[in-house]
Short mmCIF file of C-alpha atoms in Angstrom, two decimals:
data_model
loop_
_atom_site.label_atom_id
_atom_site.label_comp_id
_atom_site.label_asym_id
_atom_site.label_seq_id
_atom_site.Cartn_x
_atom_site.Cartn_y
_atom_site.Cartn_z
CA MET A 139 4.62 46.50 -44.80
CA LYS A 140 5.44 45.09 -41.02
CA LYS A 141 2.58 46.99 -39.44
CA LYS A 142 0.27 45.26 -42.25
CA LEU A 143 1.88 41.99 -41.23
CA LEU A 144 1.52 42.95 -37.29
CA PHE A 145 -2.26 44.65 -37.45
CA ILE A 146 -3.00 41.17 -39.08
CA LEU A 147 -1.74 39.12 -36.81
CA LEU A 148 -3.06 40.75 -34.04
CA SER A 149 -6.53 40.46 -35.58
CA ALA A 150 -6.07 36.70 -36.57
CA CYS A 151 -4.80 36.61 -32.55
CA PHE A 152 -8.50 38.42 -31.36
CA ALA A 153 -9.97 36.38 -33.75
CA LEU A 154 -8.66 33.32 -32.14
CA GLY A 155 -9.53 34.32 -28.52
CA LEU A 156 -5.58 34.12 -28.02
CA CYS A 157 -4.75 37.79 -26.91
CA GLY A 158 -7.36 38.13 -23.72
CA CYS A 159 -10.63 39.64 -24.50
CA GLY A 160 -11.97 35.96 -26.35
CA GLY A 161 -9.52 33.70 -23.87
CA ALA A 162 -11.27 34.72 -20.92
CA GLY A 163 -14.47 33.09 -22.77
CA THR A 164 -12.55 30.02 -24.37
CA ASP A 165 -10.81 29.32 -20.94
CA GLU A 166 -14.25 29.90 -18.91
CA ALA A 167 -16.59 27.47 -21.11
CA LYS A 168 -13.31 24.83 -20.02
CA LEU A 169 -14.39 25.05 -16.70
CA THR A 170 -18.01 25.28 -16.83
CA ALA A 171 -20.42 22.11 -15.89
CA ASP A 172 -23.73 22.36 -17.39
CA CYS A 173 -26.20 21.00 -15.12
CA GLN A 174 -30.20 20.59 -14.62
CA ASN A 175 -30.50 23.20 -12.31
CA GLY A 176 -27.73 25.61 -13.61
CA ASN A 177 -24.43 25.98 -15.95
CA PHE A 178 -21.84 26.08 -12.52
CA VAL A 179 -17.98 27.77 -13.44
CA GLY A 180 -15.53 26.13 -11.33
CA GLU A 181 -11.82 27.18 -11.19
CA VAL A 182 -8.50 25.87 -10.93
CA ASP A 183 -6.54 25.30 -7.94
CA LYS A 184 -3.23 26.88 -9.16
CA GLU A 185 -0.86 24.76 -7.07
CA THR A 186 -2.55 20.99 -8.41
CA ASP A 187 -4.11 21.68 -11.70
CA VAL A 188 -7.46 20.31 -10.04
CA ILE A 189 -10.68 22.35 -11.04
CA ALA A 190 -13.12 22.93 -8.08
CA PHE A 191 -16.65 23.46 -8.29
CA LYS A 192 -18.04 25.04 -4.64
CA GLY A 193 -20.83 25.61 -3.42
CA ILE A 194 -23.57 23.73 -5.96
CA PRO A 195 -26.73 24.10 -4.70
CA TYR A 196 -28.11 20.16 -4.92
CA ALA A 197 -31.79 21.09 -3.66
CA LYS A 198 -34.06 24.02 -3.07
CA SER A 199 -33.45 25.58 0.31
CA PRO A 200 -34.77 24.03 3.22
CA THR A 201 -35.81 27.59 4.42
CA GLY A 202 -39.02 29.50 4.62
CA ASP A 203 -42.24 26.60 4.16
CA LEU A 204 -39.33 23.90 3.82
CA ARG A 205 -38.02 24.06 7.20
CA TRP A 206 -38.23 20.77 8.70
CA LYS A 207 -39.33 19.05 5.39
CA ALA A 208 -37.69 16.77 2.85
CA PRO A 209 -35.52 17.70 0.48
CA GLN A 210 -36.97 18.83 -3.18
CA ALA A 211 -35.00 18.95 -6.03
CA PRO A 212 -34.10 22.02 -7.33
CA GLU A 213 -35.45 24.28 -10.13
CA ASP A 214 -34.12 23.72 -13.78
CA SER A 215 -32.07 26.99 -14.82
CA ASP A 216 -29.93 27.48 -17.57
CA GLU A 217 -28.31 30.58 -15.86
CA THR A 218 -24.68 30.62 -15.26
CA PHE A 219 -23.63 30.87 -11.70
CA GLU A 220 -19.93 30.85 -10.19
CA ALA A 221 -18.75 28.02 -8.13
CA LYS A 222 -16.10 29.47 -6.58
CA GLU A 223 -16.71 29.28 -2.74
CA PHE A 224 -18.22 26.77 -0.52
CA GLY A 225 -21.72 27.14 0.40
CA LYS A 226 -22.80 27.92 3.84
CA THR A 227 -21.81 24.98 6.59
CA ALA A 228 -25.05 23.74 8.43
CA THR A 229 -26.15 25.48 11.52
CA GLN A 230 -23.95 24.88 14.55
CA TYR A 231 -21.87 26.65 17.18
CA SER A 232 -17.82 27.05 16.83
CA TRP A 233 -16.11 24.16 17.94
CA HIS A 234 -12.30 23.78 17.84
CA SER A 235 -12.08 20.81 16.09
CA GLU A 236 -14.10 21.61 13.81
CA PRO A 237 -13.00 24.57 11.47
CA ALA A 238 -16.18 24.10 9.01
CA GLY A 239 -18.16 26.13 11.37
CA GLU A 240 -15.81 28.95 10.72
CA ASN A 241 -16.11 28.97 7.36
CA GLU A 242 -16.35 32.12 5.32
CA ALA A 243 -20.09 31.54 3.83
CA GLY A 244 -21.36 31.33 7.74
CA VAL A 245 -23.93 28.69 9.12
CA GLY A 246 -27.21 28.55 8.13
CA GLU A 247 -30.27 26.57 6.78
CA ASP A 248 -29.68 27.08 3.61
CA CYS A 249 -26.79 24.54 3.59
CA LEU A 250 -27.82 21.70 0.74
CA THR A 251 -24.70 22.29 -1.51
CA LEU A 252 -21.96 19.92 -2.92
CA ASN A 253 -18.64 20.67 -4.47
CA VAL A 254 -16.79 18.80 -7.18
CA TRP A 255 -12.61 18.46 -7.94
CA THR A 256 -11.90 16.78 -11.26
CA LYS A 257 -9.19 17.22 -13.48
CA ASP A 258 -10.44 16.81 -16.85
CA MET A 259 -13.48 18.08 -18.04
CA ASP A 260 -12.98 16.74 -21.21
CA ALA A 261 -12.82 13.24 -19.88
CA GLU A 262 -15.58 10.75 -19.50
CA ASN A 263 -16.55 7.68 -17.00
CA LYS A 264 -14.41 8.48 -14.39
CA PRO A 265 -15.28 6.69 -10.96
CA VAL A 266 -16.66 8.94 -8.50
CA MET A 267 -15.85 9.06 -4.62
CA VAL A 268 -18.63 11.03 -2.70
CA TYR A 269 -17.11 11.91 0.89
CA ILE A 270 -19.92 12.60 4.09
CA HIS A 271 -18.12 14.14 6.26
CA GLY A 272 -18.38 13.76 10.06
CA GLY A 273 -19.06 15.29 13.37
CA GLY A 274 -21.41 13.80 15.91
CA PHE A 275 -24.69 14.06 13.59
CA ALA A 276 -24.06 17.98 15.01
CA TRP A 277 -20.77 19.68 13.58
CA GLY A 278 -18.79 20.06 10.80
CA GLY A 279 -19.12 20.70 6.93
CA THR A 280 -17.38 20.70 3.63
CA ALA A 281 -15.59 23.82 4.15
CA ASP A 282 -12.99 21.74 6.53
CA PRO A 283 -9.54 21.48 5.36
CA LEU A 284 -8.95 18.20 6.10
CA TYR A 285 -11.54 16.84 3.29
CA ASN A 286 -10.11 18.92 0.51
CA GLY A 287 -10.74 16.18 -2.26
CA SER A 288 -8.31 18.42 -4.63
CA THR A 289 -5.48 16.14 -3.16
CA ILE A 290 -6.85 12.78 -3.67
CA VAL A 291 -7.66 14.37 -7.82
CA GLU A 292 -4.09 15.70 -7.69
CA GLN A 293 -2.48 11.64 -7.20
CA HIS A 294 -5.21 10.18 -8.97
CA GLU A 295 -6.16 12.01 -11.74
CA ASP A 296 -8.59 9.37 -13.04
CA VAL A 297 -11.29 10.10 -10.24
CA ILE A 298 -13.81 12.63 -9.03
CA VAL A 299 -14.05 13.74 -5.47
CA VAL A 300 -17.39 15.34 -4.31
CA SER A 301 -18.33 16.20 -0.68
CA MET A 302 -21.95 17.29 0.59
CA ASN A 303 -23.25 18.98 3.07
CA TYR A 304 -26.28 18.14 5.21
CA ARG A 305 -28.52 19.47 7.49
CA LEU A 306 -27.53 18.65 11.40
CA GLY A 307 -28.45 18.44 14.90
CA MET A 308 -32.17 19.56 15.64
CA PHE A 309 -32.40 20.82 11.79
CA GLY A 310 -31.44 17.21 10.71
CA GLU A 311 -32.85 15.15 13.51
CA ILE A 312 -36.04 15.89 15.54
CA ASP A 313 -39.08 14.55 16.58
CA PHE A 314 -42.05 16.99 16.15
CA SER A 315 -44.83 13.64 16.42
CA LYS A 316 -45.90 15.13 19.97
CA VAL A 317 -46.18 18.75 18.60
CA GLN A 318 -49.42 19.97 17.69
CA GLY A 319 -49.22 20.60 13.50
CA GLY A 320 -46.40 18.16 13.88
CA GLU A 321 -48.15 15.55 11.42
CA ASP A 322 -47.54 18.10 8.67
CA PHE A 323 -43.57 16.70 9.43
CA PRO A 324 -43.68 13.07 9.38
CA ASP A 325 -39.52 12.92 7.83
CA SER A 326 -37.97 15.57 10.72
CA LYS A 327 -36.34 12.81 12.40
CA ASN A 328 -34.47 11.59 9.30
CA LEU A 329 -33.50 14.81 7.30
CA SER A 330 -29.98 14.15 7.25
CA MET A 331 -30.39 10.93 5.54
CA LEU A 332 -33.14 12.19 2.80
CA ASP A 333 -30.57 15.15 2.26
CA LEU A 334 -27.77 12.66 1.52
CA MET A 335 -30.18 10.70 -0.82
CA GLN A 336 -31.30 13.45 -2.66
CA GLY A 337 -27.60 14.80 -3.04
CA LEU A 338 -26.68 11.08 -4.61
CA THR A 339 -29.53 11.59 -6.82
CA TRP A 340 -28.40 14.72 -7.93
CA ILE A 341 -25.16 13.19 -8.90
CA GLN A 342 -26.87 10.51 -10.70
CA GLU A 343 -28.05 13.24 -12.82
CA ASN A 344 -25.63 15.66 -13.34
CA ILE A 345 -21.90 14.11 -12.78
CA THR A 346 -21.42 13.41 -16.60
CA SER A 347 -21.25 17.08 -17.20
CA PHE A 348 -17.92 16.84 -14.87
CA GLY A 349 -16.61 13.88 -16.84
CA GLY A 350 -17.59 11.26 -14.53
CA ASP A 351 -19.91 7.96 -14.18
CA PRO A 352 -23.21 7.67 -12.94
CA GLU A 353 -22.80 4.16 -12.78
CA ASN A 354 -19.31 4.20 -10.36
CA VAL A 355 -20.24 5.93 -7.49
CA THR A 356 -18.56 5.21 -3.97
CA ILE A 357 -19.76 6.83 -0.63
CA PHE A 358 -17.18 7.06 1.99
CA GLY A 359 -17.70 8.91 5.10
CA GLU A 360 -15.65 8.98 9.15
CA SER A 361 -17.53 9.14 12.01
CA ALA A 362 -21.37 10.21 11.65
CA GLY A 363 -20.12 9.95 8.02
CA GLY A 364 -19.38 6.43 8.20
CA ALA A 365 -22.83 5.97 9.97
CA PHE A 366 -24.37 7.62 6.98
CA ALA A 367 -22.02 5.13 4.75
CA SER A 368 -23.63 1.97 6.17
CA LEU A 369 -27.29 3.18 6.74
CA LEU A 370 -27.32 4.26 3.11
CA THR A 371 -26.49 0.51 1.80
CA ALA A 372 -28.79 -0.75 4.31
CA SER A 373 -31.86 1.65 2.98
CA PRO A 374 -34.03 -0.22 0.87
CA ASP A 375 -34.74 3.51 -0.62
CA ALA A 376 -30.99 4.48 -1.35
CA GLN A 377 -30.21 1.26 -3.24
CA GLY A 378 -29.01 2.47 -7.21
CA LEU A 379 -27.75 5.76 -6.00
CA PHE A 380 -24.35 4.56 -5.34
CA ASN A 381 -22.12 1.18 -6.17
CA ARG A 382 -19.55 0.91 -2.95
CA ALA A 383 -19.39 2.73 0.27
CA ILE A 384 -16.78 2.81 2.84
CA ALA A 385 -17.71 3.05 6.31
CA GLU A 386 -14.73 4.76 8.57
CA SER A 387 -15.43 4.55 12.74
CA GLY A 388 -19.35 4.50 12.27
CA CYS A 389 -22.35 2.03 11.51
CA VAL A 390 -26.07 1.36 11.62
CA ASN A 391 -25.72 1.50 15.52
CA LEU A 392 -24.96 5.17 15.58
CA THR A 393 -29.18 5.41 15.34
CA PHE A 394 -32.08 6.35 17.67
CA ASP A 395 -35.49 4.60 18.45
CA GLN A 396 -38.59 6.23 19.83
CA GLU A 397 -37.54 6.13 22.99
CA ASP A 398 -33.91 7.65 22.36
CA PHE A 399 -35.75 10.22 20.81
CA ASP A 400 -37.80 10.61 23.88
CA ALA A 401 -34.92 10.58 26.30
CA THR A 402 -32.90 13.51 24.55
CA GLY A 403 -35.19 16.02 25.16
CA THR A 404 -34.26 18.04 22.54
CA THR A 405 -37.91 18.87 20.96
CA GLU A 406 -38.98 20.02 24.62
CA ALA A 407 -35.69 21.80 24.84
CA LEU A 408 -36.40 23.90 21.83
CA LEU A 409 -40.20 24.24 22.77
CA GLU A 410 -39.13 25.84 26.04
CA ALA A 411 -35.95 27.79 24.39
CA THR A 412 -38.72 29.53 22.03
CA GLY A 413 -41.65 29.63 24.06
CA ALA A 414 -43.44 28.05 21.13
CA LYS A 415 -46.46 26.00 21.56
CA ASN A 416 -47.11 24.51 18.14
CA MET A 417 -45.26 23.98 14.67
CA ASP A 418 -46.77 27.24 13.53
CA ASP A 419 -44.92 28.96 15.87
CA LEU A 420 -41.74 27.42 15.33
CA MET A 421 -42.35 27.85 11.32
CA ALA A 422 -42.39 31.83 12.12
CA ILE A 423 -39.42 31.88 14.27
CA PRO A 424 -36.66 33.82 11.83
CA GLU A 425 -33.83 32.20 10.88
CA GLU A 426 -31.60 34.01 12.73
CA GLU A 427 -33.25 34.05 16.32
CA LEU A 428 -33.60 30.11 15.63
CA ILE A 429 -29.78 29.96 14.90
CA ARG A 430 -28.80 32.53 17.96
CA ILE A 431 -30.98 30.08 19.97
CA TYR A 432 -29.75 27.18 18.79
CA THR A 433 -26.27 28.02 19.22
CA GLU A 434 -26.19 30.85 22.25
CA GLU A 435 -29.39 29.71 24.55
CA ASP A 436 -27.49 28.46 27.95
CA LEU A 437 -29.92 25.93 28.84
CA ASP A 438 -28.50 24.85 32.37
CA GLY A 439 -26.29 27.87 33.58
CA GLU A 440 -23.18 25.63 32.89
CA GLY A 441 -23.05 26.60 28.79
CA THR A 442 -25.28 23.97 27.57
CA THR A 443 -26.96 24.49 24.43
CA LEU A 444 -29.53 23.15 21.68
CA ASN A 445 -26.73 21.89 20.02
CA ASP A 446 -25.36 20.12 22.55
CA LEU A 447 -28.75 18.41 22.68
CA TYR A 448 -28.02 16.54 18.99
CA ASN A 449 -30.02 13.23 17.94
CA MET A 450 -29.01 10.70 15.43
CA PRO A 451 -31.22 9.37 12.43
CA TYR A 452 -34.02 7.63 13.58
CA ARG A 453 -34.35 3.99 13.25
CA GLY A 454 -37.43 2.69 12.19
CA GLN A 455 -38.68 4.94 9.13
CA GLU A 456 -39.39 2.36 6.51
CA GLY A 457 -37.66 2.33 3.52
CA ILE A 458 -35.12 5.06 5.14
CA VAL A 459 -33.61 3.62 8.33
CA GLU A 460 -35.69 0.20 8.94
CA GLU A 461 -36.16 -0.90 12.58
CA ASP A 462 -32.95 -3.17 12.66
CA PRO A 463 -30.35 -2.33 10.12
CA TYR A 464 -28.36 -5.20 10.73
CA GLU A 465 -31.12 -7.46 10.09
CA THR A 466 -31.69 -5.37 6.82
CA LEU A 467 -27.82 -6.20 5.84
CA ARG A 468 -28.27 -9.84 6.93
CA SER A 469 -31.69 -10.45 4.82
CA GLY A 470 -29.85 -9.03 1.45
CA VAL A 471 -30.61 -5.39 1.63
CA GLY A 472 -27.35 -3.76 -0.34
CA LYS A 473 -25.85 -6.95 -1.05
CA ASP A 474 -24.97 -5.68 -4.73
CA VAL A 475 -23.10 -3.10 -2.83
CA ASP A 476 -19.27 -3.62 -2.21
CA LEU A 477 -18.50 -2.41 1.34
CA MET A 478 -15.36 -1.35 2.95
CA ILE A 479 -15.28 -1.20 7.01
CA GLY A 480 -13.39 -0.53 9.88
CA THR A 481 -12.09 1.29 12.56
CA ASN A 482 -8.96 2.94 14.42
CA ALA A 483 -6.76 1.38 17.27
CA ASP A 484 -7.64 3.71 19.69
CA GLU A 485 -11.06 5.59 18.97
CA TRP A 486 -12.06 6.40 22.29
CA ARG A 487 -9.03 8.56 23.22
CA TYR A 488 -10.74 11.30 20.63
CA TRP A 489 -12.09 12.59 23.01
CA ILE A 490 -9.49 13.21 25.53
CA ASN A 491 -9.22 16.38 23.24
CA GLU A 492 -13.25 16.76 22.88
CA MET A 493 -14.39 16.58 26.47
CA GLY A 494 -11.71 19.02 28.10
CA ASP A 495 -11.70 22.64 27.94
CA VAL A 496 -7.96 22.86 26.68
CA GLU A 497 -7.95 22.26 23.09
CA MET A 498 -5.49 19.89 22.06
CA THR A 499 -3.14 21.66 19.66
CA GLU A 500 -2.54 24.25 23.08
CA MET A 501 -1.85 21.46 25.93
CA ASP A 502 0.27 22.18 28.33
CA GLU A 503 1.36 19.92 30.88
CA GLU A 504 -1.28 21.16 33.24
CA GLY A 505 -4.24 21.65 29.97
CA ILE A 506 -3.70 17.62 29.81
CA GLU A 507 -4.46 16.45 33.05
CA GLU A 508 -7.27 18.42 33.13
CA ASN A 509 -8.93 17.71 29.72
CA MET A 510 -7.77 13.98 31.12
CA ALA A 511 -9.53 13.92 34.25
CA VAL A 512 -12.87 15.17 32.45
CA TYR A 513 -12.35 12.01 29.67
CA GLU A 514 -11.68 9.38 32.51
CA GLU A 515 -14.42 10.67 34.59
CA ALA A 516 -17.24 10.93 31.47
CA VAL A 517 -16.27 8.84 29.15
CA ALA A 518 -13.50 5.39 29.84
CA ALA A 519 -15.32 5.13 33.17
CA GLU A 520 -18.64 5.49 32.22
CA LYS A 521 -18.09 2.76 29.43
CA LYS A 522 -17.31 0.14 32.33
CA GLU A 523 -20.07 1.29 34.62
CA GLU A 524 -22.51 1.24 31.94
CA ALA A 525 -21.10 -2.66 30.61
CA TYR A 526 -21.80 -4.16 34.12
CA ALA A 527 -24.80 -2.50 34.68
CA VAL A 528 -26.83 -4.08 31.43
CA ALA A 529 -24.85 -7.65 31.91
CA SER A 530 -26.05 -10.48 32.96
CA ASP A 531 -23.96 -12.74 35.35
CA ARG A 532 -22.51 -14.44 32.32
CA ASP A 533 -21.63 -11.69 30.59
CA LYS A 534 -19.89 -10.18 33.72
CA GLU A 535 -17.92 -12.89 33.51
CA ASN A 536 -16.64 -12.59 30.27
CA LEU A 537 -16.20 -9.03 31.16
CA ASP A 538 -13.90 -10.09 34.25
CA LYS A 539 -12.36 -12.41 31.64
CA PHE A 540 -11.80 -9.28 29.02
CA PHE A 541 -9.73 -7.34 31.66
CA GLN A 542 -7.54 -10.50 32.39
CA LEU A 543 -6.36 -10.14 29.17
CA GLU A 544 -2.67 -10.60 28.59
CA GLN A 545 -2.90 -7.24 26.58
CA ILE A 546 -5.37 -5.29 28.87
CA LYS A 547 -4.86 -6.15 32.10
CA ASP A 548 -1.10 -4.29 32.65
CA LEU A 549 -2.26 -1.01 31.13
CA ASP A 550 -3.91 1.72 33.80
CA GLU A 551 -7.47 1.37 34.64
CA ILE A 552 -8.33 4.11 32.41
CA TRP A 553 -6.91 2.59 29.76
CA GLN A 554 -8.24 -0.75 29.96
CA ASN A 555 -12.13 1.28 30.03
CA THR A 556 -11.10 2.90 26.70
CA GLU A 557 -10.33 -0.46 25.10
CA LEU A 558 -13.44 -1.63 26.11
CA GLY A 559 -15.12 1.80 24.76
CA ASN A 560 -13.67 0.93 21.63
CA GLU A 561 -14.86 -2.11 20.99
CA THR A 562 -18.33 -1.64 22.37
CA GLY A 563 -18.88 1.52 20.90
CA PHE A 564 -17.03 1.03 17.60
CA ARG A 565 -15.18 -2.36 16.70
CA MET A 566 -18.42 -4.57 17.65
CA GLY A 567 -20.93 -2.67 15.51
CA ALA A 568 -18.63 -2.50 12.29
CA ILE A 569 -17.75 -6.06 12.81
CA GLU A 570 -21.55 -6.92 13.31
CA ALA A 571 -22.05 -4.98 10.02
CA ALA A 572 -19.42 -6.68 7.83
CA SER A 573 -20.44 -10.01 8.87
CA CYS A 574 -24.13 -9.18 8.04
CA HIS A 575 -23.35 -7.84 4.60
CA ALA A 576 -20.78 -10.85 3.87
CA GLU A 577 -23.50 -13.52 5.00
CA ALA A 578 -25.80 -11.94 2.58
CA GLY A 579 -23.45 -12.53 -0.30
CA GLY A 580 -22.11 -8.72 -0.62
CA ASN A 581 -18.12 -8.58 -1.37
CA THR A 582 -16.89 -7.06 2.17
CA TYR A 583 -13.64 -6.04 3.28
CA MET A 584 -12.42 -5.02 6.66
CA TYR A 585 -9.44 -2.47 8.21
CA TYR A 586 -7.98 -1.68 11.59
CA PHE A 587 -5.85 1.12 11.31
CA ASP A 588 -2.94 1.28 14.41
CA ILE A 589 -1.02 4.23 13.17
CA PRO A 590 -0.36 6.27 16.12
CA SER A 591 -0.56 9.66 16.42
CA ASP A 592 2.97 11.79 17.25
CA ASN A 593 1.00 15.16 18.78
CA PHE A 594 0.91 13.14 22.34
CA ASP A 595 1.64 9.70 22.97
CA PHE A 596 -1.38 9.30 24.92
CA VAL A 597 -3.64 9.77 21.82
CA GLY A 598 -2.75 6.88 19.82
CA ALA A 599 -4.61 6.06 16.63
CA CYS A 600 -7.64 7.85 17.72
CA HIS A 601 -11.00 8.55 16.25
CA ALA A 602 -10.56 10.00 12.63
CA SER A 603 -6.87 9.73 12.77
CA GLU A 604 -7.23 8.47 9.55
CA VAL A 605 -8.46 10.83 7.65
CA ALA A 606 -5.57 13.00 7.06
CA TYR A 607 -4.29 9.61 5.73
CA VAL A 608 -7.43 8.99 3.32
CA PHE A 609 -7.20 12.18 1.74
CA HIS A 610 -3.48 12.66 1.42
CA ASN A 611 -3.87 15.89 3.29
CA GLU A 612 -0.68 15.87 5.07
CA ASP A 613 -0.56 19.32 6.79
CA GLU A 614 -3.98 18.35 8.26
CA THR A 615 -2.17 16.80 11.36
CA GLY A 616 -4.66 17.72 14.46
CA PHE A 617 -5.65 14.17 14.78
CA SER A 618 -3.34 12.45 13.09
CA GLY A 619 0.04 13.72 13.98
CA THR A 620 2.57 13.49 11.46
CA VAL A 621 1.77 11.32 8.50
CA ASP A 622 4.19 9.40 6.56
CA LYS A 623 3.65 10.22 2.70
CA ASP A 624 4.62 6.65 1.82
CA LEU A 625 1.98 5.25 3.91
CA ALA A 626 -0.53 8.09 2.66
CA ASP A 627 0.42 6.99 -0.77
CA GLN A 628 -0.36 3.57 -0.25
CA ILE A 629 -3.74 3.98 1.91
CA CYS A 630 -5.46 6.56 -0.62
CA GLU A 631 -4.50 4.52 -3.48
CA ALA A 632 -6.32 1.42 -1.59
CA TRP A 633 -9.35 3.60 -1.52
CA VAL A 634 -9.12 4.69 -4.12
CA ASN A 635 -8.92 1.12 -6.35
CA PHE A 636 -11.73 0.02 -4.26
CA ALA A 637 -13.89 2.79 -5.67
CA LYS A 638 -12.73 2.15 -9.10
CA THR A 639 -13.00 -1.78 -9.07
CA GLY A 640 -14.31 -3.06 -5.85
CA ASP A 641 -10.78 -3.97 -4.43
CA PRO A 642 -8.89 -2.00 -2.34
CA SER A 643 -5.70 -4.13 -3.16
CA VAL A 644 -2.10 -2.29 -3.76
CA GLY A 645 0.27 -3.20 -5.56
CA ASP A 646 1.52 -7.06 -4.02
CA ILE A 647 -0.40 -6.38 -1.20
CA LYS A 648 -3.57 -8.61 -1.51
CA TRP A 649 -6.38 -7.43 0.51
CA THR A 650 -8.73 -10.19 0.62
CA LYS A 651 -12.69 -10.36 1.22
CA TYR A 652 -13.95 -10.55 5.00
CA ASN A 653 -15.92 -13.63 5.87
CA ILE A 654 -17.66 -14.99 9.09
CA ASP A 655 -14.09 -18.11 8.90
CA GLU A 656 -11.37 -16.40 8.35
CA ARG A 657 -12.76 -12.81 9.38
CA ASN A 658 -9.52 -11.71 7.05
CA THR A 659 -8.45 -7.61 7.68
CA MET A 660 -5.82 -5.11 6.65
CA VAL A 661 -4.23 -4.18 9.65
CA ILE A 662 -2.60 -0.20 9.20
CA THR A 663 0.49 0.04 11.23
CA LYS A 664 3.50 2.22 10.94
CA ASP A 665 5.07 -0.54 9.63
CA GLY A 666 2.69 -0.65 6.59
CA LEU A 667 -0.30 -3.03 5.30
CA LYS A 668 -0.89 -6.11 6.12
CA ILE A 669 -3.65 -8.95 6.00
CA GLU A 670 -4.41 -10.80 9.51
CA SER A 671 -6.86 -13.32 10.39
CA ASP A 672 -9.41 -12.21 13.07
CA PRO A 673 -7.00 -9.42 14.62
CA LEU A 674 -8.18 -9.03 18.39
CA GLY A 675 -10.18 -12.44 18.19
CA ASP A 676 -10.02 -12.86 21.82
CA GLN A 677 -11.29 -9.87 22.89
CA ARG A 678 -14.26 -9.87 20.03
CA GLN A 679 -15.18 -13.42 21.42
CA LEU A 680 -15.63 -12.21 25.41
CA LEU A 681 -17.43 -9.21 24.19
CA GLN A 682 -19.63 -10.68 21.54
CA PRO A 683 -22.55 -11.59 23.87
CA PHE A 684 -22.65 -7.59 24.53
CA ALA A 685 -23.84 -7.15 20.93
CA LYS A 686 -27.48 -7.38 21.89
CA TYR A 687 -27.07 -4.86 24.55
CA TYR A 688 -25.07 -2.40 22.20
CA LEU A 689 -26.40 -3.40 18.71
CA LYS A 690 -29.79 -2.22 18.46
#
């Protein structure tokens, strides 16, 4: 009787999928998102219980006849695919601060994929946060552990995080207008922008399968990603693809006009390195050879590669990036998008690491001196020389006054010049974008991040140092140094609250909107978050006349 009862119980278990055979199918069904271009199976992160979907294609592969062409929507499919590994990183050479270049899938042209992190596939209408990685328009990728979206979702189960790869460098922005056959490649100067717009279109059409709300999408990004977040806000053709934008340390001034494109010489260098005479020749080059030339070819005998001659988005393609993105914002394009924008206190100090030959994590005293010397000559001093070179006599007087400000004059010259770079390279552009957006009637919030890294005392709150706080990735200390968990809680929550409601206030900390009268700004320091009116206003006012030189 007992054997018969056991047999009945076991049979029932198998029928219900509780004893192995049916269980796997049931689990897989709960981890599958049915999308327009396939049914994608994710997996659960055992440490966080967050479901991750990786390497989902949001466009056709931009290879073969689609090289240097605008992205195309993927084909419809009802096939099932595993989505458990990151897709290829956009073509780039390996660099110590961009670990996505060492992605297991490798680098290549077939890089138009995205990743989704969510907690509950049965939920509906979750706000969606879409991250756009930085990397100077030529490096970076979603496989970078700093951008692991599971950490945000673990803290805030009611949101979904997405990250997108896009084409970089000469694969993302290059000018073929003067090359024979180039007329067939009219979008080549803005392929990165078009990739991101196609990714956002895919999200609009498919995010409900992951429990997301296509009517509550926030884009956020840092450096080049911040530039794209603000450019998409100012792009007429991108309106309706998202509702909110967060631009961290990057703005619409990070663009090229035709004169800038001509000055880089990227197209000419490509033709010389490949021996190509026309577009047919370029299109015929096998991917492996083009990647080799792009990442390894020595152009000047000193290690310069085509990857070093990266371009920025083209300013002047109607509907995509307008001729004057600031004026576009001021005219009201993007006013229905809630905007949060800000910069870090010591942006330019990031390049102490990037400009030298010694990786910051491996620096000894000799390495510090070596990197500092390269930085001082190539970045800090250059900013001062450039400013005086373009300035009128009256503007030079303002520059003189800037260097005599109480908070500036007692600094070593290298840090005086660095502070000028912080203003002209980053903060000035962000303030102008915030002002234009607010004047047009848009909901606008501004921040100033000033939590110094403890990696080295000279790094300060450098470029990218806020990202570990935003993602709540306390182990990724390369830029931020030791991450204060309580501050990470507040900063991550502020970003999430903004994505949910358009208001980044946290608990009792009221984050008031930005306008050109009060210029209320959330100042984020090791002591916490506090609203200040027009922080560093004396610097802003003295350098305001320089906007005509730098914001174009």
